[in-house]
Short mmCIF file of C-alpha atoms and ligand atoms in Angstrom, two decimals:
data_model
loop_
_atom_site.label_atom_id
_atom_site.label_comp_id
_atom_site.label_asym_id
_atom_site.label_seq_id
_atom_site.Cartn_x
_atom_site.Cartn_y
_atom_site.Cartn_z
CA MET A 9 0.00 0.00 0.00
CA VAL A 10 1.53 3.26 -1.19
CA GLU A 11 1.22 6.13 1.26
CA ALA A 12 -0.46 9.34 0.08
CA VAL A 13 2.31 11.79 0.86
CA ALA A 14 2.18 14.40 -1.87
CA ASP A 15 0.19 17.66 -1.92
CA ILE A 16 0.17 17.79 -5.69
CA GLY A 17 1.34 15.73 -8.67
CA LEU A 18 2.95 17.14 -11.76
CA ILE A 19 3.18 15.45 -15.13
CA GLY A 20 5.73 16.60 -17.72
CA LEU A 21 9.33 17.14 -16.75
CA ALA A 22 10.49 19.59 -19.39
CA VAL A 23 12.13 22.74 -17.97
CA MET A 24 8.83 24.47 -17.13
CA GLY A 25 7.55 21.41 -15.26
CA GLN A 26 10.78 20.86 -13.35
CA ASN A 27 10.98 24.51 -12.37
CA LEU A 28 7.39 24.66 -11.15
CA ILE A 29 8.00 21.57 -9.02
CA LEU A 30 11.14 23.10 -7.50
CA ASN A 31 9.23 26.31 -6.87
CA MET A 32 6.42 24.40 -5.08
CA ASN A 33 9.03 22.50 -3.07
CA ASP A 34 10.63 25.78 -1.97
CA HIS A 35 7.28 26.81 -0.56
CA GLY A 36 6.94 23.69 1.56
CA TYR A 37 4.72 21.55 -0.68
CA THR A 38 5.47 17.91 -1.33
CA VAL A 39 5.27 17.30 -5.06
CA CYS A 40 5.13 13.98 -6.89
CA ALA A 41 6.81 14.12 -10.32
CA PHE A 42 5.92 11.98 -13.31
CA ASN A 43 7.03 11.77 -16.93
CA ARG A 44 5.92 9.34 -19.62
CA THR A 45 9.60 8.50 -20.17
CA THR A 46 10.11 7.24 -16.64
CA SER A 47 13.90 7.50 -16.79
CA LYS A 48 13.33 11.28 -16.81
CA VAL A 49 11.77 10.96 -13.36
CA ASP A 50 14.89 9.27 -12.00
CA ASP A 51 17.16 11.76 -13.74
CA PHE A 52 15.22 14.57 -12.08
CA LEU A 53 15.16 12.97 -8.62
CA ASN A 54 18.90 12.31 -8.78
CA GLY A 55 19.63 15.70 -10.34
CA ALA A 56 17.89 19.01 -9.70
CA ALA A 57 15.52 17.49 -7.12
CA LYS A 58 18.23 15.79 -5.05
CA GLY A 59 18.04 16.67 -1.37
CA THR A 60 14.47 18.04 -1.65
CA ASN A 61 11.14 16.57 -0.50
CA ILE A 62 10.14 15.87 -4.09
CA VAL A 63 9.00 12.31 -4.74
CA GLY A 64 8.57 10.48 -8.04
CA ALA A 65 6.22 8.02 -9.67
CA HIS A 66 6.83 5.54 -12.47
CA SER A 67 3.22 5.15 -13.52
CA VAL A 68 0.08 7.25 -13.55
CA GLU A 69 -1.41 4.77 -11.08
CA GLU A 70 1.50 5.20 -8.66
CA LEU A 71 1.27 8.98 -9.06
CA CYS A 72 -2.39 9.00 -8.10
CA ALA A 73 -1.79 6.65 -5.17
CA LYS A 74 0.79 9.04 -3.76
CA LEU A 75 -1.54 12.06 -3.72
CA LYS A 76 -3.50 13.32 -0.72
CA ARG A 77 -7.27 13.79 -1.24
CA PRO A 78 -8.69 15.55 -3.04
CA ARG A 79 -5.96 14.70 -5.52
CA LYS A 80 -4.46 17.53 -7.51
CA VAL A 81 -2.63 16.69 -10.71
CA MET A 82 -1.08 19.39 -12.85
CA LEU A 83 -0.25 18.73 -16.51
CA LEU A 84 2.61 20.55 -18.16
CA VAL A 85 2.65 18.71 -21.45
CA LYS A 86 2.33 19.75 -25.07
CA ALA A 87 -1.03 21.39 -25.79
CA GLY A 88 -3.49 19.31 -27.78
CA ALA A 89 -3.76 15.52 -27.93
CA ALA A 90 -1.25 14.89 -25.12
CA VAL A 91 -3.49 16.69 -22.63
CA ASP A 92 -6.54 14.59 -23.57
CA ALA A 93 -4.44 11.41 -23.52
CA PHE A 94 -3.22 12.06 -19.97
CA ILE A 95 -6.69 12.96 -18.79
CA GLN A 96 -7.90 9.59 -20.10
CA GLN A 97 -5.04 7.79 -18.34
CA LEU A 98 -5.69 9.60 -15.08
CA LEU A 99 -9.46 9.08 -14.94
CA PRO A 100 -9.51 5.40 -13.80
CA HIS A 101 -7.31 6.36 -10.83
CA LEU A 102 -9.23 9.45 -9.70
CA GLU A 103 -12.34 9.88 -7.55
CA GLU A 104 -15.10 12.44 -7.40
CA GLY A 105 -13.81 15.85 -6.31
CA ASP A 106 -10.24 15.28 -7.53
CA ILE A 107 -8.68 18.07 -9.55
CA ILE A 108 -6.90 18.09 -12.91
CA ILE A 109 -5.02 21.28 -13.77
CA ASP A 110 -3.80 21.95 -17.29
CA GLY A 111 -0.92 24.40 -17.06
CA GLY A 112 0.03 24.19 -20.73
CA ASN A 113 -0.62 26.59 -23.59
CA SER A 114 -4.01 25.13 -24.49
CA HIS A 115 -6.43 26.92 -26.76
CA PHE A 116 -9.40 28.00 -24.62
CA PRO A 117 -12.12 26.10 -26.55
CA ASP A 118 -10.33 22.88 -25.53
CA SER A 119 -10.43 23.99 -21.91
CA ILE A 120 -14.14 24.78 -22.16
CA ARG A 121 -14.72 21.28 -23.51
CA ARG A 122 -12.51 19.55 -20.92
CA CYS A 123 -14.09 21.43 -18.05
CA LYS A 124 -17.55 20.31 -19.12
CA GLU A 125 -16.59 16.69 -19.87
CA LEU A 126 -14.81 16.30 -16.55
CA GLU A 127 -17.56 17.96 -14.56
CA GLU A 128 -19.91 15.27 -15.84
CA LYS A 129 -17.53 12.71 -14.32
CA GLY A 130 -17.29 14.58 -11.01
CA ILE A 131 -13.71 15.72 -11.67
CA LEU A 132 -12.84 19.39 -11.23
CA PHE A 133 -10.90 20.84 -14.15
CA VAL A 134 -8.71 23.92 -14.04
CA GLY A 135 -7.09 25.45 -17.13
CA SER A 136 -4.37 27.78 -16.00
CA GLY A 137 -2.32 30.22 -17.99
CA VAL A 138 1.28 30.18 -16.84
CA SER A 139 3.44 33.07 -17.93
CA GLY A 140 6.98 34.15 -17.23
CA GLY A 141 8.99 31.49 -19.00
CA GLU A 142 11.47 29.18 -17.30
CA GLU A 143 12.71 31.83 -14.90
CA GLY A 144 9.16 32.71 -13.90
CA ALA A 145 8.24 29.08 -13.34
CA ARG A 146 11.20 28.67 -11.01
CA TYR A 147 10.95 31.87 -8.98
CA GLY A 148 7.44 33.21 -9.51
CA PRO A 149 5.24 32.97 -12.59
CA SER A 150 2.09 34.87 -13.33
CA LEU A 151 -0.69 32.28 -12.95
CA MET A 152 -4.15 32.66 -14.48
CA PRO A 153 -6.36 29.80 -13.26
CA GLY A 154 -9.91 29.33 -14.47
CA GLY A 155 -12.30 26.39 -14.68
CA ASN A 156 -14.49 24.68 -12.14
CA PRO A 157 -14.77 27.18 -9.24
CA LYS A 158 -15.05 24.33 -6.70
CA ALA A 159 -11.37 23.60 -7.34
CA TRP A 160 -10.12 27.03 -6.34
CA PRO A 161 -10.21 26.71 -2.52
CA HIS A 162 -8.09 23.55 -2.82
CA ILE A 163 -5.36 25.02 -5.02
CA LYS A 164 -5.46 28.66 -3.96
CA ASN A 165 -2.66 28.44 -1.40
CA ILE A 166 -0.24 26.55 -3.61
CA PHE A 167 -0.92 28.81 -6.58
CA GLN A 168 -0.65 32.08 -4.70
CA ASP A 169 2.44 30.93 -2.78
CA ILE A 170 4.42 30.03 -5.90
CA ALA A 171 3.21 32.99 -8.00
CA ALA A 172 5.21 36.15 -8.58
CA LYS A 173 4.51 38.97 -6.16
CA ALA A 174 3.66 42.53 -7.19
CA PRO A 175 5.83 45.22 -5.56
CA ASP A 176 3.17 45.63 -2.84
CA GLY A 177 3.44 41.92 -2.06
CA ALA A 178 0.16 40.82 -3.65
CA PRO A 179 0.42 37.47 -5.46
CA CYS A 180 0.16 37.64 -9.27
CA CYS A 181 -2.49 34.95 -9.22
CA GLU A 182 -6.24 35.21 -8.73
CA TRP A 183 -9.18 33.09 -9.78
CA VAL A 184 -9.97 34.29 -13.32
CA GLY A 185 -13.39 32.78 -13.89
CA GLU A 186 -15.30 29.71 -14.98
CA SER A 187 -14.63 27.11 -17.66
CA GLY A 188 -12.03 28.20 -20.24
CA ALA A 189 -11.54 31.66 -18.71
CA GLY A 190 -7.98 31.00 -17.53
CA HIS A 191 -6.67 30.01 -20.93
CA TYR A 192 -8.75 32.74 -22.58
CA VAL A 193 -7.15 35.42 -20.44
CA LYS A 194 -3.72 33.90 -21.09
CA MET A 195 -4.43 34.12 -24.84
CA VAL A 196 -5.34 37.81 -24.56
CA HIS A 197 -2.25 38.35 -22.43
CA ASN A 198 -0.12 36.94 -25.26
CA GLY A 199 -1.93 39.09 -27.81
CA ILE A 200 -1.23 42.18 -25.72
CA GLU A 201 2.38 41.11 -25.53
CA TYR A 202 2.47 41.10 -29.35
CA GLY A 203 1.07 44.63 -29.32
CA ASP A 204 3.50 45.97 -26.73
CA MET A 205 6.46 44.55 -28.63
CA GLN A 206 5.28 45.91 -31.98
CA LEU A 207 4.78 49.40 -30.52
CA ILE A 208 8.32 49.43 -29.15
CA CYS A 209 9.68 48.22 -32.50
CA GLU A 210 7.92 51.05 -34.36
CA VAL A 211 9.36 53.59 -31.95
CA TYR A 212 12.83 52.11 -32.51
CA GLN A 213 12.44 52.44 -36.28
CA ILE A 214 11.35 56.08 -35.96
CA MET A 215 14.33 56.79 -33.71
CA LYS A 216 16.81 55.06 -35.97
CA GLU A 217 15.53 55.93 -39.42
CA GLY A 218 13.73 59.21 -38.77
CA LEU A 219 15.95 60.83 -36.15
CA GLY A 220 19.19 59.05 -36.99
CA MET A 221 19.80 58.29 -33.31
CA THR A 222 22.73 56.09 -32.31
CA HIS A 223 22.19 52.90 -30.36
CA GLU A 224 23.62 54.58 -27.29
CA GLU A 225 21.13 57.45 -27.61
CA MET A 226 18.25 55.04 -28.14
CA ALA A 227 19.27 52.91 -25.16
CA ASN A 228 19.51 56.00 -22.98
CA THR A 229 16.05 57.11 -24.05
CA PHE A 230 14.54 53.75 -23.13
CA GLU A 231 16.40 53.90 -19.84
CA GLU A 232 14.89 57.30 -19.12
CA TRP A 233 11.41 56.12 -20.11
CA ASN A 234 11.79 53.15 -17.81
CA LYS A 235 11.84 55.53 -14.84
CA HIS A 236 8.36 56.89 -15.49
CA GLU A 237 4.96 55.73 -16.69
CA LEU A 238 6.43 53.35 -19.30
CA ASP A 239 8.39 51.45 -16.62
CA SER A 240 8.13 47.82 -17.73
CA PHE A 241 10.04 44.64 -18.44
CA LEU A 242 9.88 45.08 -22.23
CA ILE A 243 11.22 48.66 -22.12
CA GLU A 244 13.99 47.48 -19.83
CA ILE A 245 15.12 44.61 -22.06
CA THR A 246 14.90 46.86 -25.13
CA ARG A 247 17.41 49.18 -23.46
CA ASP A 248 19.72 46.22 -22.80
CA ILE A 249 19.35 44.86 -26.33
CA LEU A 250 20.17 48.23 -27.90
CA LYS A 251 23.28 48.51 -25.73
CA PHE A 252 24.48 45.01 -26.53
CA LYS A 253 27.58 44.92 -28.74
CA ASP A 254 28.73 41.98 -30.82
CA THR A 255 32.36 40.85 -30.54
CA ASP A 256 33.32 43.33 -33.28
CA GLY A 257 32.00 46.20 -31.16
CA THR A 258 28.91 46.96 -33.27
CA PRO A 259 25.30 46.55 -32.04
CA LEU A 260 24.25 42.93 -32.37
CA VAL A 261 20.62 43.86 -33.03
CA GLU A 262 21.51 45.24 -36.47
CA LYS A 263 22.87 41.85 -37.56
CA ILE A 264 19.63 40.02 -36.84
CA LEU A 265 17.45 39.02 -39.79
CA ASP A 266 14.31 41.17 -39.75
CA THR A 267 11.67 38.46 -40.12
CA ALA A 268 9.55 37.73 -37.06
CA GLY A 269 8.35 34.35 -35.95
CA GLN A 270 5.13 33.53 -34.13
CA LYS A 271 3.62 30.59 -32.33
CA GLY A 272 0.02 31.56 -32.97
CA THR A 273 -1.43 32.93 -29.74
CA GLY A 274 -1.47 36.48 -31.11
CA LYS A 275 -3.26 35.15 -34.16
CA TRP A 276 -5.80 33.36 -31.95
CA THR A 277 -6.55 36.66 -30.23
CA GLY A 278 -7.00 38.40 -33.57
CA ILE A 279 -9.29 35.70 -34.91
CA ASP A 280 -11.29 35.64 -31.70
CA SER A 281 -11.75 39.41 -31.83
CA LEU A 282 -13.13 39.13 -35.38
CA ASP A 283 -15.48 36.34 -34.30
CA ARG A 284 -16.73 38.43 -31.39
CA GLY A 285 -16.93 41.67 -33.40
CA ILE A 286 -14.64 43.62 -31.08
CA PRO A 287 -12.14 45.99 -32.76
CA VAL A 288 -8.87 44.76 -31.27
CA THR A 289 -7.05 46.54 -34.06
CA LEU A 290 -3.67 46.95 -32.44
CA ILE A 291 -3.09 43.26 -31.81
CA GLY A 292 -4.35 42.57 -35.33
CA GLU A 293 -1.80 45.00 -36.77
CA ALA A 294 0.91 43.47 -34.59
CA VAL A 295 0.20 40.03 -36.03
CA TYR A 296 0.04 41.38 -39.60
CA SER A 297 3.30 43.25 -39.03
CA ARG A 298 4.98 39.96 -38.24
CA CYS A 299 3.46 38.53 -41.42
CA LEU A 300 4.76 41.46 -43.48
CA SER A 301 8.19 41.09 -41.94
CA SER A 302 8.28 37.48 -43.12
CA LEU A 303 7.88 38.55 -46.73
CA LYS A 304 11.51 39.56 -46.78
CA ASP A 305 12.24 38.67 -50.43
CA GLU A 306 9.20 40.54 -51.65
CA ARG A 307 10.12 43.54 -49.50
CA VAL A 308 13.64 43.56 -50.92
CA ARG A 309 12.19 43.72 -54.42
CA ALA A 310 9.61 46.33 -53.43
CA SER A 311 12.28 48.51 -51.81
CA LYS A 312 13.83 48.94 -55.27
CA ILE A 313 10.70 49.82 -57.21
CA LEU A 314 8.04 51.38 -54.96
CA ALA A 315 8.26 55.12 -54.43
CA GLY A 316 8.47 56.75 -51.02
CA PRO A 317 8.88 60.38 -49.96
CA LYS A 318 11.95 62.05 -51.45
CA ASP A 319 14.77 62.68 -48.96
CA VAL A 320 12.61 63.53 -46.02
CA LYS A 321 14.84 64.12 -43.02
CA PHE A 322 13.49 65.16 -39.65
CA GLN A 323 13.82 68.93 -39.34
CA GLY A 324 12.41 69.95 -35.98
CA ASP A 325 13.55 69.89 -32.37
CA LYS A 326 14.88 66.39 -31.75
CA LYS A 327 14.65 66.44 -27.99
CA LYS A 328 11.06 67.61 -28.07
CA PHE A 329 10.22 64.96 -30.65
CA ILE A 330 11.66 62.19 -28.46
CA ASP A 331 9.46 63.38 -25.60
CA GLN A 332 6.45 63.31 -27.87
CA LEU A 333 7.42 59.86 -29.08
CA GLY A 334 7.30 58.62 -25.49
CA GLN A 335 3.82 60.11 -25.17
CA ALA A 336 2.70 58.47 -28.40
CA LEU A 337 3.97 55.11 -27.19
CA TYR A 338 2.18 55.52 -23.88
CA ALA A 339 -1.13 56.57 -25.45
CA ALA A 340 -1.05 53.72 -27.98
CA LYS A 341 -0.32 51.27 -25.19
CA ILE A 342 -3.34 52.52 -23.25
CA VAL A 343 -5.51 51.92 -26.32
CA SER A 344 -4.09 48.44 -26.77
CA TYR A 345 -4.99 47.46 -23.21
CA ALA A 346 -8.38 49.13 -23.54
CA GLN A 347 -9.02 46.96 -26.61
CA GLY A 348 -7.80 43.81 -24.83
CA PHE A 349 -10.13 44.45 -21.90
CA MET A 350 -13.01 45.18 -24.30
CA LEU A 351 -12.43 41.75 -25.81
CA MET A 352 -12.36 40.01 -22.43
CA ARG A 353 -15.48 41.87 -21.38
CA GLN A 354 -17.31 40.61 -24.45
CA ALA A 355 -16.07 37.05 -23.97
CA GLY A 356 -17.23 37.25 -20.36
CA LYS A 357 -20.70 38.18 -21.59
CA ASP A 358 -20.72 35.56 -24.36
CA TYR A 359 -19.73 32.71 -22.02
CA ASN A 360 -21.31 34.04 -18.85
CA TRP A 361 -17.94 34.16 -17.06
CA LYS A 362 -17.71 36.48 -14.09
CA LEU A 363 -14.29 37.87 -15.00
CA ASN A 364 -12.41 39.75 -12.32
CA PHE A 365 -10.73 42.54 -14.31
CA ALA A 366 -8.83 44.09 -11.39
CA GLY A 367 -7.53 40.60 -10.59
CA ILE A 368 -6.47 40.09 -14.20
CA ALA A 369 -4.50 43.35 -14.21
CA LEU A 370 -2.92 42.33 -10.92
CA MET A 371 -1.93 38.91 -12.31
CA TRP A 372 -0.10 40.62 -15.15
CA ARG A 373 1.49 43.12 -12.81
CA GLY A 374 4.45 40.84 -12.10
CA GLY A 375 6.04 37.62 -13.26
CA CYS A 376 5.12 37.85 -16.92
CA ILE A 377 6.52 39.48 -20.05
CA ILE A 378 4.06 42.39 -20.05
CA ARG A 379 4.64 43.24 -16.39
CA SER A 380 4.68 46.97 -15.85
CA VAL A 381 3.88 49.77 -13.46
CA PHE A 382 1.07 50.72 -15.83
CA LEU A 383 -0.87 47.54 -14.96
CA GLY A 384 -1.12 48.83 -11.40
CA LYS A 385 -3.11 51.76 -12.80
CA ILE A 386 -5.41 49.39 -14.68
CA LYS A 387 -5.95 47.42 -11.51
CA ASP A 388 -6.87 50.67 -9.72
CA ALA A 389 -9.31 51.57 -12.50
CA TYR A 390 -11.20 48.28 -12.17
CA THR A 391 -11.00 48.28 -8.38
CA ASN A 392 -12.63 51.72 -8.37
CA ASN A 393 -15.25 50.57 -10.82
CA PRO A 394 -15.57 46.82 -11.53
CA GLU A 395 -18.29 47.61 -14.11
CA LEU A 396 -16.11 50.08 -16.04
CA GLU A 397 -17.41 50.07 -19.61
CA ASN A 398 -14.11 50.99 -21.22
CA LEU A 399 -10.65 51.52 -19.74
CA LEU A 400 -10.45 54.84 -21.61
CA PHE A 401 -13.43 56.09 -19.57
CA ASP A 402 -11.49 55.77 -16.32
CA PRO A 403 -10.53 59.29 -15.18
CA PHE A 404 -6.82 58.46 -14.98
CA PHE A 405 -6.65 57.06 -18.52
CA GLN A 406 -9.00 59.69 -19.89
CA LYS A 407 -6.58 62.34 -18.69
CA ALA A 408 -3.50 60.41 -19.79
CA THR A 409 -4.76 60.14 -23.37
CA ALA A 410 -5.98 63.74 -23.34
CA ASP A 411 -2.52 64.90 -22.28
CA ALA A 412 -0.74 62.71 -24.84
CA GLN A 413 -2.93 63.14 -27.89
CA ASP A 414 -1.30 66.23 -29.39
CA SER A 415 2.13 64.63 -29.20
CA TRP A 416 0.75 61.38 -30.58
CA ARG A 417 -0.76 63.14 -33.63
CA SER A 418 2.36 65.15 -34.26
CA VAL A 419 4.69 62.14 -34.10
CA LEU A 420 2.48 60.16 -36.47
CA ALA A 421 2.16 63.04 -38.92
CA ASP A 422 5.96 63.27 -39.09
CA ALA A 423 6.42 59.51 -39.38
CA ILE A 424 3.92 59.37 -42.22
CA LYS A 425 5.66 62.23 -44.02
CA MET A 426 8.98 60.47 -43.60
CA GLY A 427 7.48 57.24 -44.94
CA ILE A 428 8.17 55.20 -41.79
CA PRO A 429 5.59 52.48 -41.14
CA THR A 430 3.68 52.82 -37.86
CA PRO A 431 0.83 50.31 -38.13
CA ALA A 432 0.24 49.82 -34.41
CA LEU A 433 0.84 53.42 -33.30
CA SER A 434 -1.50 54.63 -36.07
CA THR A 435 -4.27 52.11 -35.67
CA ALA A 436 -4.41 52.99 -31.98
CA LEU A 437 -4.95 56.65 -32.80
CA ASN A 438 -7.52 55.78 -35.45
CA PHE A 439 -9.38 53.65 -32.95
CA TYR A 440 -9.24 56.44 -30.39
CA ASP A 441 -10.60 58.95 -32.88
CA GLY A 442 -13.25 56.50 -34.02
CA LEU A 443 -14.39 55.77 -30.48
CA ARG A 444 -14.71 59.45 -29.60
CA HIS A 445 -16.83 60.19 -32.67
CA GLU A 446 -20.51 60.23 -31.86
CA LYS A 447 -21.15 60.00 -35.56
CA LEU A 448 -19.21 57.76 -37.95
CA PRO A 449 -19.80 57.51 -41.71
CA ALA A 450 -21.65 54.21 -41.40
CA ASN A 451 -24.85 56.05 -42.42
CA LEU A 452 -23.42 56.26 -45.94
CA LEU A 453 -22.40 52.63 -45.74
CA GLN A 454 -25.93 51.61 -44.83
CA ALA A 455 -27.25 53.66 -47.77
CA GLN A 456 -24.83 51.86 -50.09
CA ARG A 457 -25.94 48.48 -48.77
CA ASP A 458 -29.55 49.41 -49.25
CA TYR A 459 -28.85 50.80 -52.73
CA PHE A 460 -27.27 47.69 -54.16
CA GLY A 461 -28.76 45.00 -51.97
CA ALA A 462 -31.96 46.39 -50.45
CA HIS A 463 -30.49 45.50 -47.04
CA THR A 464 -32.60 48.31 -45.48
CA TYR A 465 -31.50 50.88 -42.90
CA GLU A 466 -32.82 52.50 -39.75
CA LEU A 467 -33.48 56.24 -39.39
CA LEU A 468 -31.90 58.24 -36.57
CA ASP A 469 -35.32 59.32 -35.33
CA ALA A 470 -36.95 55.89 -35.70
CA PRO A 471 -34.47 53.22 -34.56
CA GLY A 472 -35.71 49.66 -34.79
CA LYS A 473 -37.79 50.33 -37.88
CA HIS A 474 -36.19 48.99 -41.08
CA VAL A 475 -36.84 50.99 -44.22
CA HIS A 476 -35.91 50.58 -47.85
CA THR A 477 -35.59 53.35 -50.41
CA ASN A 478 -36.05 53.03 -54.15
CA TRP A 479 -32.75 54.88 -54.85
CA THR A 480 -32.73 54.59 -58.65
CA GLY A 481 -36.34 55.06 -59.55
CA LYS A 482 -36.06 52.09 -61.86
CA GLY A 483 -35.79 48.32 -61.72
CA GLY A 484 -38.22 45.77 -60.48
CA ASP A 485 -38.99 44.22 -57.15
CA VAL A 486 -35.51 43.80 -55.70
CA SER A 487 -34.95 42.40 -52.26
CA ALA A 488 -31.98 41.59 -50.06
CA SER A 489 -32.21 37.92 -50.84
CA THR A 490 -31.74 38.45 -54.56
CA TYR A 491 -28.68 40.72 -54.29
CA ASP A 492 -26.87 39.44 -51.27
CA ALA A 493 -23.60 41.30 -51.69
C1 NAG B 8 8.99 14.18 -20.36
O1 NAG B 8 10.18 14.93 -20.17
C2 NAG B 8 10.74 15.52 -21.31
C3 NAG B 8 11.99 16.27 -20.97
O2 NAG B 8 12.82 15.54 -20.14
C4 NAG B 8 9.75 16.45 -21.93
O3 NAG B 8 10.28 17.00 -23.13
C5 NAG B 8 8.46 15.77 -22.20
O4 NAG B 8 7.51 16.74 -22.62
C6 NAG B 8 7.93 15.07 -20.97
N1 NAG B 8 6.73 14.39 -21.41
C7 NAG B 8 5.76 13.89 -20.68
C8 NAG B 8 4.52 13.55 -21.39
O5 NAG B 8 5.84 13.70 -19.50
C1 NAG B 9 -38.63 52.01 -58.14
O1 NAG B 9 -39.26 53.11 -58.79
C2 NAG B 9 -39.59 52.92 -60.18
C3 NAG B 9 -40.08 54.21 -60.78
O2 NAG B 9 -41.05 54.81 -59.96
C4 NAG B 9 -40.57 51.78 -60.30
O3 NAG B 9 -40.83 51.53 -61.65
C5 NAG B 9 -39.98 50.52 -59.64
O4 NAG B 9 -40.91 49.48 -59.62
C6 NAG B 9 -39.54 50.80 -58.20
N1 NAG B 9 -38.88 49.66 -57.68
C7 NAG B 9 -39.14 49.12 -56.48
C8 NAG B 9 -38.34 47.93 -56.07
O5 NAG B 9 -39.96 49.54 -55.72
#
């Protein structure tokens, strides 16, 4: 008879899995480790886990036997079929009320499905976003758990103990919401990360190409920005990257091929925003920018034949422009987060998840790639008003964008004149201007649709009533079903 000694079991001993186990061990939890290739378990126990309280198992059955009730098993295996396969292997050895946690990069519809299927079997499923990479897993990740709410009281202590801590000591881990909410929020987190990175890259191109700044000057600017409202991990590493010299003494960054890779989570966010009808334009542009960067050969050819502005060099006050550039970056970042929270708000409505937006901002406050001082302000906004309709309506962000908008416009006008691409910075301003327009030209659009397709329109003073106009004064009995364009 195997004794149930472990507080939690963990399957998958790649670096993330090993580091999370070591992190849990540091916090006084007894963890049972398992890997399909059982020699990996022994390697781990005799290696990194030597001298700790970590125990191992050589079968799923042994793993489950070693767990205290209710059993908690965390999966850190490749997203997709492997997760379902392990769930199937675990089921015969689990009892009602036991908990399966998927800590991998699963797509949220899978988590919605798994949560429902397991609930029918009496098993509590949690899909948790884990962010912060290997370092985060070892010393404090950002954790975004969602799923069956009955699981939360049983895993709360472990999760909050091992999570990163915000500067005020609060753990970067809160219950996100029901069903697939944890993986959904992780997906949006990754999309926002795409946006933040793209914004910084556009600013770098303006600095380099438009202002002709040296790498030292650029690094110093990022260093300065990192002391104020833009203070964040990504600004900090950008400073370090720009400073980094190759062995020949020149900046390494300039030797790197300019085609971006992607694993697909940004794309998922973009697709989801289209499905939900929420204009998450900045993340969309960030994904498309990576796509455009990949068309290197075509860009090389285009660079030789497509016209741009003739010899436009920046003329004005450089120092002032750099200040304005910082403001533009800040304002665009605010819009990006506003769009991300709009998307989560809609998903919450669509799936009936009670999302905790202040908690989400807090979870991203530390431990993950998008960690920043700025997220503390977002947390404050949603703490002050959990029902906040739009982040831009919060008094702090309303004022921040109001203060930045002149600079933002001026920077973009110059960049456009100089022919420097600014897809994310620009789409953010376009969204901002669109949102603050009571009237958009969609009245004309509706007229066009009615003209060619008899799709009908509503009148401002009679909403709800659909009317059709005979625009041409000719033709027969046309209807929307005959011209469905
Ligand atoms: C087993 O461990 C290896 C690394 O040692 C890892 O790559 C793999 O994902 C793990 N797989 C499972 C299913 O446990
Ligand atoms: C549009 O008006 C013309 C001219 O009065 C008429 O002949 C035609 O039947 C009308 N078409 C429709 C769809 O009402």
